[in-house]
PDB file of C-alpha atoms in Angstrom:
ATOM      1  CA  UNK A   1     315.582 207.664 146.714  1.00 69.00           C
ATOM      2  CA  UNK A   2     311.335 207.505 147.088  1.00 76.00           C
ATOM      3  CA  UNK A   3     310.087 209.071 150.158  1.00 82.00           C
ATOM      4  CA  UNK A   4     308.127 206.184 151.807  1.00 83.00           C
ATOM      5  CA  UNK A   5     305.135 206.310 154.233  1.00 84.00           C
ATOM      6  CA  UNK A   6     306.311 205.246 157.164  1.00 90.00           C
ATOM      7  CA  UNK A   7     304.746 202.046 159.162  1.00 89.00           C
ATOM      8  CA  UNK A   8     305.230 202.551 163.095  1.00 88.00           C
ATOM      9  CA  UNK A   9     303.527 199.167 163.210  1.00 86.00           C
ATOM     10  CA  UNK A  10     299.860 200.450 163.677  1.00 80.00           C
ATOM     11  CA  UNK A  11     297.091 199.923 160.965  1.00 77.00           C
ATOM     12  CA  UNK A  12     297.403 197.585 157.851  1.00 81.00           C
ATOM     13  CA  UNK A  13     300.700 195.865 157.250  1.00 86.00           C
ATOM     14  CA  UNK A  14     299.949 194.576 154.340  1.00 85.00           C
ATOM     15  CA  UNK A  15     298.631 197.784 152.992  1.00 86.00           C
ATOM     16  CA  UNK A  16     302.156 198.907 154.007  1.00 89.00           C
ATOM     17  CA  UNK A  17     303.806 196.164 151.939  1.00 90.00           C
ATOM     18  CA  UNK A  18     301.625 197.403 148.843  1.00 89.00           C
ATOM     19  CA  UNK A  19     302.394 200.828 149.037  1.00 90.00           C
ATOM     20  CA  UNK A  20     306.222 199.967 148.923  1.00 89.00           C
ATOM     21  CA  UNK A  21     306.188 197.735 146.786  1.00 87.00           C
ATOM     22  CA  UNK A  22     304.538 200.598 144.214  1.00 86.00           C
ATOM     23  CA  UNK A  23     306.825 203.328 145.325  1.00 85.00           C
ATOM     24  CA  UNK A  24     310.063 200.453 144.551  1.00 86.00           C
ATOM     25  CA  UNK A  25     308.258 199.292 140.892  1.00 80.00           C
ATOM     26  CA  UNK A  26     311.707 200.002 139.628  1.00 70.00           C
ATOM     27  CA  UNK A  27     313.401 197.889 141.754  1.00 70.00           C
ATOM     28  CA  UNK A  28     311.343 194.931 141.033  1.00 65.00           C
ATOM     29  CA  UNK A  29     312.984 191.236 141.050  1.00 68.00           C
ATOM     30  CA  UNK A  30     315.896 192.988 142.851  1.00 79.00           C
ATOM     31  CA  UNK A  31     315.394 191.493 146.449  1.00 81.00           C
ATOM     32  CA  UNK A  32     318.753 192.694 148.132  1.00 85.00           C
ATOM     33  CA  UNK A  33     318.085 196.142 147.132  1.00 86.00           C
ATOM     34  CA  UNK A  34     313.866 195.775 147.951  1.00 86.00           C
ATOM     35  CA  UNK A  35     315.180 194.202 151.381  1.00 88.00           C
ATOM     36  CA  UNK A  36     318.202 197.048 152.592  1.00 86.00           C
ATOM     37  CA  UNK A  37     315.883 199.863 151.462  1.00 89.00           C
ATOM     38  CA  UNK A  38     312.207 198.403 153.601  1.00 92.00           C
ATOM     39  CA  UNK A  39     314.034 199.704 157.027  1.00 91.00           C
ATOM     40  CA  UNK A  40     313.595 203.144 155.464  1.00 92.00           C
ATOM     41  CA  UNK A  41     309.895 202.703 155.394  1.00 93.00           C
ATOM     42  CA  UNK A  42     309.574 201.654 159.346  1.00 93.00           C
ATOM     43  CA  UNK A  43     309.482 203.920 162.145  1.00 91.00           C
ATOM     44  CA  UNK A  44     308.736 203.245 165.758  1.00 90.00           C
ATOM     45  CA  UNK A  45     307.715 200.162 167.077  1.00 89.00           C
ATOM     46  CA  UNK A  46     307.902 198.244 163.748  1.00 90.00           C
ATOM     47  CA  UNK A  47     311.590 199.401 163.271  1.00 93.00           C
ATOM     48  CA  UNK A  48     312.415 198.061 166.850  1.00 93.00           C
ATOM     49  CA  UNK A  49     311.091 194.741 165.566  1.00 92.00           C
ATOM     50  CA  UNK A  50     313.163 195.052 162.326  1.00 93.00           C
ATOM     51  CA  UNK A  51     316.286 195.659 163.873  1.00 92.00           C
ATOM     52  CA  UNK A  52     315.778 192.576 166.407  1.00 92.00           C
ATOM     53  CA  UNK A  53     315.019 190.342 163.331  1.00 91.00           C
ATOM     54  CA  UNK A  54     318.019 187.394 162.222  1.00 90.00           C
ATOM     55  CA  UNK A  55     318.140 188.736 158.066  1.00 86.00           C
ATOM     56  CA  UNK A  56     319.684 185.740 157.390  1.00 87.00           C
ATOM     57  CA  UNK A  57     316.639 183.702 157.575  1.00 87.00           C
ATOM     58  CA  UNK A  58     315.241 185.467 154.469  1.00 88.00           C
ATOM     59  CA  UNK A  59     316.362 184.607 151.194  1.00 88.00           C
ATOM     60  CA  UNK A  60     314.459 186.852 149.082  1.00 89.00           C
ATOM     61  CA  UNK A  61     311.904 189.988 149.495  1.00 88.00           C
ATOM     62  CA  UNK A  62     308.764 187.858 150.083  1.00 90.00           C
ATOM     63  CA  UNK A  63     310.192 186.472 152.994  1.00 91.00           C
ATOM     64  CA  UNK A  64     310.655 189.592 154.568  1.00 92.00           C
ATOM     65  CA  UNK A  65     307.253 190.365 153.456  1.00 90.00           C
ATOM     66  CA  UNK A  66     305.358 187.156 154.976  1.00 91.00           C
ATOM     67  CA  UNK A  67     306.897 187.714 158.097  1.00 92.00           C
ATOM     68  CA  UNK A  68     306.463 190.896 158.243  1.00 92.00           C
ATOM     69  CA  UNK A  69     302.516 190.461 157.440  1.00 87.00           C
ATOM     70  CA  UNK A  70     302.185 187.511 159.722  1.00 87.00           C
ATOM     71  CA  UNK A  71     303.740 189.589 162.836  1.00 88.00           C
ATOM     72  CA  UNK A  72     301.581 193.107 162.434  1.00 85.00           C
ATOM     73  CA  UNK A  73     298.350 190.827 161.723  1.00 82.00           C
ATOM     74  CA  UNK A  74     296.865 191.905 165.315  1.00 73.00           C
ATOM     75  CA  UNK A  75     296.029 195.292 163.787  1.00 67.00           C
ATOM     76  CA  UNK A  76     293.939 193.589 160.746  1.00 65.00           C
ATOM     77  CA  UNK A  77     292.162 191.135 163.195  1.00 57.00           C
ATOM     78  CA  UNK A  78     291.684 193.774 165.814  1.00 64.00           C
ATOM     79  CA  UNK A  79     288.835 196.132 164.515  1.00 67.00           C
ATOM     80  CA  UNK A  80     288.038 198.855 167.042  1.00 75.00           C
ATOM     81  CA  UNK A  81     284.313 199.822 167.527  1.00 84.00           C
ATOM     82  CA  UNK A  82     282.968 202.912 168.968  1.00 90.00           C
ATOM     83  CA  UNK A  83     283.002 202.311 173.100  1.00 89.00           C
ATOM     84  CA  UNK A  84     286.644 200.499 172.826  1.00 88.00           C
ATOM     85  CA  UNK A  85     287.849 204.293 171.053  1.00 92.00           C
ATOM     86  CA  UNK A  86     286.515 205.415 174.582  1.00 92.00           C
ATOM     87  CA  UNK A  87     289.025 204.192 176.113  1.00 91.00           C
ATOM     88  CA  UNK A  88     291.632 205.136 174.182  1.00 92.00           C
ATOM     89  CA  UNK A  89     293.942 207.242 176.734  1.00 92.00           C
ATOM     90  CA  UNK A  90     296.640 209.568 176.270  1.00 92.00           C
ATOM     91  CA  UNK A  91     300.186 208.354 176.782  1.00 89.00           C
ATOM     92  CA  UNK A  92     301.844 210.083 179.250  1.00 88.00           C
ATOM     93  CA  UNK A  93     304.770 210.467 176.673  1.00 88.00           C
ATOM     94  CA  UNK A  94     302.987 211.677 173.928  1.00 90.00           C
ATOM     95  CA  UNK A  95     301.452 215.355 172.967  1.00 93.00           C
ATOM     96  CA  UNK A  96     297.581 216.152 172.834  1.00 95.00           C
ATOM     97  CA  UNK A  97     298.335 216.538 169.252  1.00 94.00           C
ATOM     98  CA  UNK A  98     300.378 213.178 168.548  1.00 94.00           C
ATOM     99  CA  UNK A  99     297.112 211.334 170.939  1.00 94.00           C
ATOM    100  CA  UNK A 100     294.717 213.016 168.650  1.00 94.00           C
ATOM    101  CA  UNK A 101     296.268 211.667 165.843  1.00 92.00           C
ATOM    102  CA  UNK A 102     296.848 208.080 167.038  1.00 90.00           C
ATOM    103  CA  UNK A 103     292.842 207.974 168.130  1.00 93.00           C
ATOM    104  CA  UNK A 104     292.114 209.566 164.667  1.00 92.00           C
ATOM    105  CA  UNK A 105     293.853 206.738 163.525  1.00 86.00           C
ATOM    106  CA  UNK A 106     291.646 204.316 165.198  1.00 86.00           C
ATOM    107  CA  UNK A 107     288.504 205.711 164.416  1.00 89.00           C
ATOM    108  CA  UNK A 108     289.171 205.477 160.919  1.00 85.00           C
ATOM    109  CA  UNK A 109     289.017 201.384 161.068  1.00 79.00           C
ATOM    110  CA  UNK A 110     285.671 201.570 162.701  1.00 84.00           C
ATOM    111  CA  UNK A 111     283.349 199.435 160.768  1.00 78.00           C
ATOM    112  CA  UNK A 112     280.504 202.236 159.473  1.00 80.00           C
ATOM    113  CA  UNK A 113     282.448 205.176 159.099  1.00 84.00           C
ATOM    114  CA  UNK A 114     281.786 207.692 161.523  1.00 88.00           C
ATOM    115  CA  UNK A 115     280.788 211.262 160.991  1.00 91.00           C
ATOM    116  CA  UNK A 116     282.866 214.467 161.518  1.00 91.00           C
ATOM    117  CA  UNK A 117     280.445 215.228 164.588  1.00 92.00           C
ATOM    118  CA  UNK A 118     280.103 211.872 165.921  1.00 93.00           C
ATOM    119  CA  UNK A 119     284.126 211.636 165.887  1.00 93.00           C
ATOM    120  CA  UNK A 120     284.383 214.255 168.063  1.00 93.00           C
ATOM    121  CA  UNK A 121     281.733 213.481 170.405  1.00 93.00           C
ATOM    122  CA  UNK A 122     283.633 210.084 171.090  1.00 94.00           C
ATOM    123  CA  UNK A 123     286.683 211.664 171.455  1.00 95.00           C
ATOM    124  CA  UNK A 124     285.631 213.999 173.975  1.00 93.00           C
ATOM    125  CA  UNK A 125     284.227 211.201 175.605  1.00 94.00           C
ATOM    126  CA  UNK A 126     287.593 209.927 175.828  1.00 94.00           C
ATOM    127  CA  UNK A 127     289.913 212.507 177.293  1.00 93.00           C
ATOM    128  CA  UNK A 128     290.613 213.224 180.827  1.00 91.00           C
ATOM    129  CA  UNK A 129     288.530 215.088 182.700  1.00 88.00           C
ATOM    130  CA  UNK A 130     290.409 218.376 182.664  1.00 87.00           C
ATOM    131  CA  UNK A 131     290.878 218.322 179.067  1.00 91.00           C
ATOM    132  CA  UNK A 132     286.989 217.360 178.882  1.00 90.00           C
ATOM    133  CA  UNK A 133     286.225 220.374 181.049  1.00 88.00           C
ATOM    134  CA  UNK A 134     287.793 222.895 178.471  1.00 88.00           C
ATOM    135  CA  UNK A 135     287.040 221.227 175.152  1.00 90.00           C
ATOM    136  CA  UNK A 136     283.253 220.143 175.867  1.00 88.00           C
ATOM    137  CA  UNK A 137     282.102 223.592 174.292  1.00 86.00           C
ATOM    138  CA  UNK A 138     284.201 222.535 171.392  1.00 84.00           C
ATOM    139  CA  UNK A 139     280.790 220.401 170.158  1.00 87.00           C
ATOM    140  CA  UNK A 140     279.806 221.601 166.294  1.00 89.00           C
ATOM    141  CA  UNK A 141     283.890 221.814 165.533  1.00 92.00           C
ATOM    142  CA  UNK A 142     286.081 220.055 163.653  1.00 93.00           C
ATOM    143  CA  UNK A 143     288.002 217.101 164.619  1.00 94.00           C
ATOM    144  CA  UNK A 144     291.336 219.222 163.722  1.00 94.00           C
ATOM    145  CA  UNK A 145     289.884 222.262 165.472  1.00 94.00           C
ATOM    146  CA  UNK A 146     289.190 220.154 168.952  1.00 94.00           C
ATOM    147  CA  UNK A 147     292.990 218.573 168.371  1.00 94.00           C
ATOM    148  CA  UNK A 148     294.485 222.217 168.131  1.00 94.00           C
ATOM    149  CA  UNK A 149     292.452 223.880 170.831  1.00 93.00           C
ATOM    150  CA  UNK A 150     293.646 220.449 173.181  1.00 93.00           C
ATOM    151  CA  UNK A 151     297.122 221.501 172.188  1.00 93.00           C
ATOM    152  CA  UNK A 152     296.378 225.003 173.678  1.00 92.00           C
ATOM    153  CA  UNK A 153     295.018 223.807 177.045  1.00 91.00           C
ATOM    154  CA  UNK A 154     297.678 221.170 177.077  1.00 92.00           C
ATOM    155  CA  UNK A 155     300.236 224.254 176.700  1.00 91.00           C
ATOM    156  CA  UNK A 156     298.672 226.844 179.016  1.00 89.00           C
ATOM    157  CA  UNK A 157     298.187 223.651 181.839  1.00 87.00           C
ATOM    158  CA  UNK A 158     301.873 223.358 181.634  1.00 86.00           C
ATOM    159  CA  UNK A 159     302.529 226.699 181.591  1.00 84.00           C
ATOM    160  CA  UNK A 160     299.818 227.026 185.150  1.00 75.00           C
ATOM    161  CA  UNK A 161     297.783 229.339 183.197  1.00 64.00           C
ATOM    162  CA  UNK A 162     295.063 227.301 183.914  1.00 63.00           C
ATOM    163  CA  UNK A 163     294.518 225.015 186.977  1.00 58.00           C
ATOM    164  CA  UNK A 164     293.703 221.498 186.438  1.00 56.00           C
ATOM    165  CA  UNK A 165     290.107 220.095 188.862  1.00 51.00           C
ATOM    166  CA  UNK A 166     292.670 217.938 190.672  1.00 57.00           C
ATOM    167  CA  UNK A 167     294.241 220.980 191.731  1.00 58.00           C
ATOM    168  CA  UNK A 168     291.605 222.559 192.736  1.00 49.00           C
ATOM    169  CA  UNK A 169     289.847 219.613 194.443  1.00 50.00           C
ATOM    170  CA  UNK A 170     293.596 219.475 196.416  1.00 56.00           C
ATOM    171  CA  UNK A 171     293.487 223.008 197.071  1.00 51.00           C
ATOM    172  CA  UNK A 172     289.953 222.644 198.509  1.00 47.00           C
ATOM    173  CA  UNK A 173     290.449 219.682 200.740  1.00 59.00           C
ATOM    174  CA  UNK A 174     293.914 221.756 202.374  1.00 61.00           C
ATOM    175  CA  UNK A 175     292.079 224.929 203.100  1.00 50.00           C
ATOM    176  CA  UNK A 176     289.005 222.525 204.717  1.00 58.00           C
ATOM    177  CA  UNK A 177     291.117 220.956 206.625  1.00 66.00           C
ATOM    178  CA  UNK A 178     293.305 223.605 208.167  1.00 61.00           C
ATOM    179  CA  UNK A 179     289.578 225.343 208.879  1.00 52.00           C
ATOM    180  CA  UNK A 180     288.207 221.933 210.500  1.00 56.00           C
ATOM    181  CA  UNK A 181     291.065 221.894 212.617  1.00 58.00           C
ATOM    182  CA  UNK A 182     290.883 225.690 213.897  1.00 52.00           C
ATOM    183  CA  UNK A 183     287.396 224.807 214.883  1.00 52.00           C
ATOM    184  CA  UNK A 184     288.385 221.749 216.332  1.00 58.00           C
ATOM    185  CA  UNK A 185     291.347 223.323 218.888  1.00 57.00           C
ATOM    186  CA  UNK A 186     289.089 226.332 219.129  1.00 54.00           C
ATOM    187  CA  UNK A 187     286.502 224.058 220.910  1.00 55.00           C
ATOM    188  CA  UNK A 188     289.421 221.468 222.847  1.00 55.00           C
ATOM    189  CA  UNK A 189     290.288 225.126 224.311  1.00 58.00           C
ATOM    190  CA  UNK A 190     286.499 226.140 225.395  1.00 55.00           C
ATOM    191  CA  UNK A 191     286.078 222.623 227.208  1.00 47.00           C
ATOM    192  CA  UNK A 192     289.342 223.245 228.994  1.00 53.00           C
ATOM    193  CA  UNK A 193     288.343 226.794 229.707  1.00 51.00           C
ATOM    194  CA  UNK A 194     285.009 225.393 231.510  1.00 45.00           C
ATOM    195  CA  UNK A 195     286.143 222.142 232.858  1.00 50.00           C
ATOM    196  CA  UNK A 196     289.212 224.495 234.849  1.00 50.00           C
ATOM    197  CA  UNK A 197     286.833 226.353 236.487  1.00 49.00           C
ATOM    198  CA  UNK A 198     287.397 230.039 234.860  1.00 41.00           C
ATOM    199  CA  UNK A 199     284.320 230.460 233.659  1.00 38.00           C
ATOM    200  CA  UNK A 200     283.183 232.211 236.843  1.00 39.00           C
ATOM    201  CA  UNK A 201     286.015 234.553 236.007  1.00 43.00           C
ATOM    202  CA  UNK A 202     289.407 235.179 237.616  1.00 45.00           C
ATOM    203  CA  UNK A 203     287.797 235.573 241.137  1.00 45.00           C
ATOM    204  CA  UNK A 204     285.831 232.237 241.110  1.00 46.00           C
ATOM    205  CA  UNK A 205     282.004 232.394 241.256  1.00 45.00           C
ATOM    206  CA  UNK A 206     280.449 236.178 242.001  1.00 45.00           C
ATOM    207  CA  UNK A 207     278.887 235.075 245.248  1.00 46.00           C
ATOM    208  CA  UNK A 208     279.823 232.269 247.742  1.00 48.00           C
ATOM    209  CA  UNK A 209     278.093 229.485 249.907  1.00 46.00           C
ATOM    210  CA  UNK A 210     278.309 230.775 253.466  1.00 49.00           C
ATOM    211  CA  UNK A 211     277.185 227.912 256.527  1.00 50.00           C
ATOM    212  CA  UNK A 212     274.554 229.615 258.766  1.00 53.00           C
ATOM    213  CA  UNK A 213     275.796 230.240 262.294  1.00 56.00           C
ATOM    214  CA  UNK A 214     273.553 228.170 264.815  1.00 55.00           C
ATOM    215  CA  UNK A 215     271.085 230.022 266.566  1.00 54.00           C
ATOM    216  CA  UNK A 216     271.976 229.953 270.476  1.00 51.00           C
TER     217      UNK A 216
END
């Protein structure tokens, strides 16, 4: 049994098809057997769309294969360029390590391949901001060396090791507003102090108007 690459239906299909098609040489002009054994090359996505497929609709291997190639074509005719990898954002399901990978990915079908140090520089520009915050001194590092430090902060985040800015910024905003509001009832209990009259003191005012007697 080969041990295939496995397609999760990202990047060249038909690059996929070729690579298969090498590791089965032996199996050449046998279409059942190419056919059963191209499931064990998909993964993901691309073996979701092979199990939702009617098999009976292809009579040999290059069926499959044209139909295959025709429905993963978006990848070929969709080229990333450098500001789209910008906005490539982590999944909420995924690992810092499996999104590095997937925008690694990426970057590698950028027309004018890109440097180590430009890689990571539009990477960086693509995480969050609390993953930018601890990996922006990362700059002059490998792309593999700002993946596994992610991985770290991703860890101790989860782990409240470290405190993410929208925790902070929450934490901020609570303690300003339970200090607003002190100030605020501190002063709604001056202006009822004055406005009730004690601010002469218990005794009311420390002298009092007295009405001249007339003189007789």
């Amino acid at each position: 049994m080969p041990k295939f690459d496995l397609y999760d239906g990202h990047g060249d299909s038909v690059a996929h098809l070729r690579g298969f098609c090498s590791k089965m040489r032996g199996a050449s002009g046998k279409d059942k057997l190419l056919m059963a054994y191209f499931s064990q090359s998909l993964s993901s996505s691309a073996l979701e769309w092979y199990t939702r497929q009617d098999h009976s609709r292809w009579y040999t291997s290059d069926d499959l294969a044209q139909v295959f190639a025709r429905h993963f074509q978006y990848n070929i005719e969709i080229v990333p360029d450098r500001l789209s990898l910008t906005k490539i954002e982590k999944k909420p399901s995924e690992s810092f390590i499996e999104y590095g990978f997937r925008w690694r990915e990426q970057a590698a079908r950028v027309n004018s391949p890109m440097e180590e140090s430009e890689m990571v520089e539009y990477f960086l520009q693509a995480l969050e901001s609390i993953f930018f915050g601890h990996l922006i001194s990362a700059i002059g590092k490998s792309f593999n060396e700002v993946v596994k430090m992610g991985g770290m902060v991703e860890e101790r985040l989860k782990s409240s090791k470290i405190m993410s800015y929208s925790a902070i910024k929450a934490t901020t905003q609570s303690i300003q507003n339970d200090t607003e509001g002190v100030i605020g009832k501190k002063k709604k209990e001056d202006v009822a102090t004055i406005d009730s009259g004690s601010w002469f003191g218990p005794r009311g005012p420390s002298h009092q108007y007295t009405q001249p007697r007339p003189h007789h």
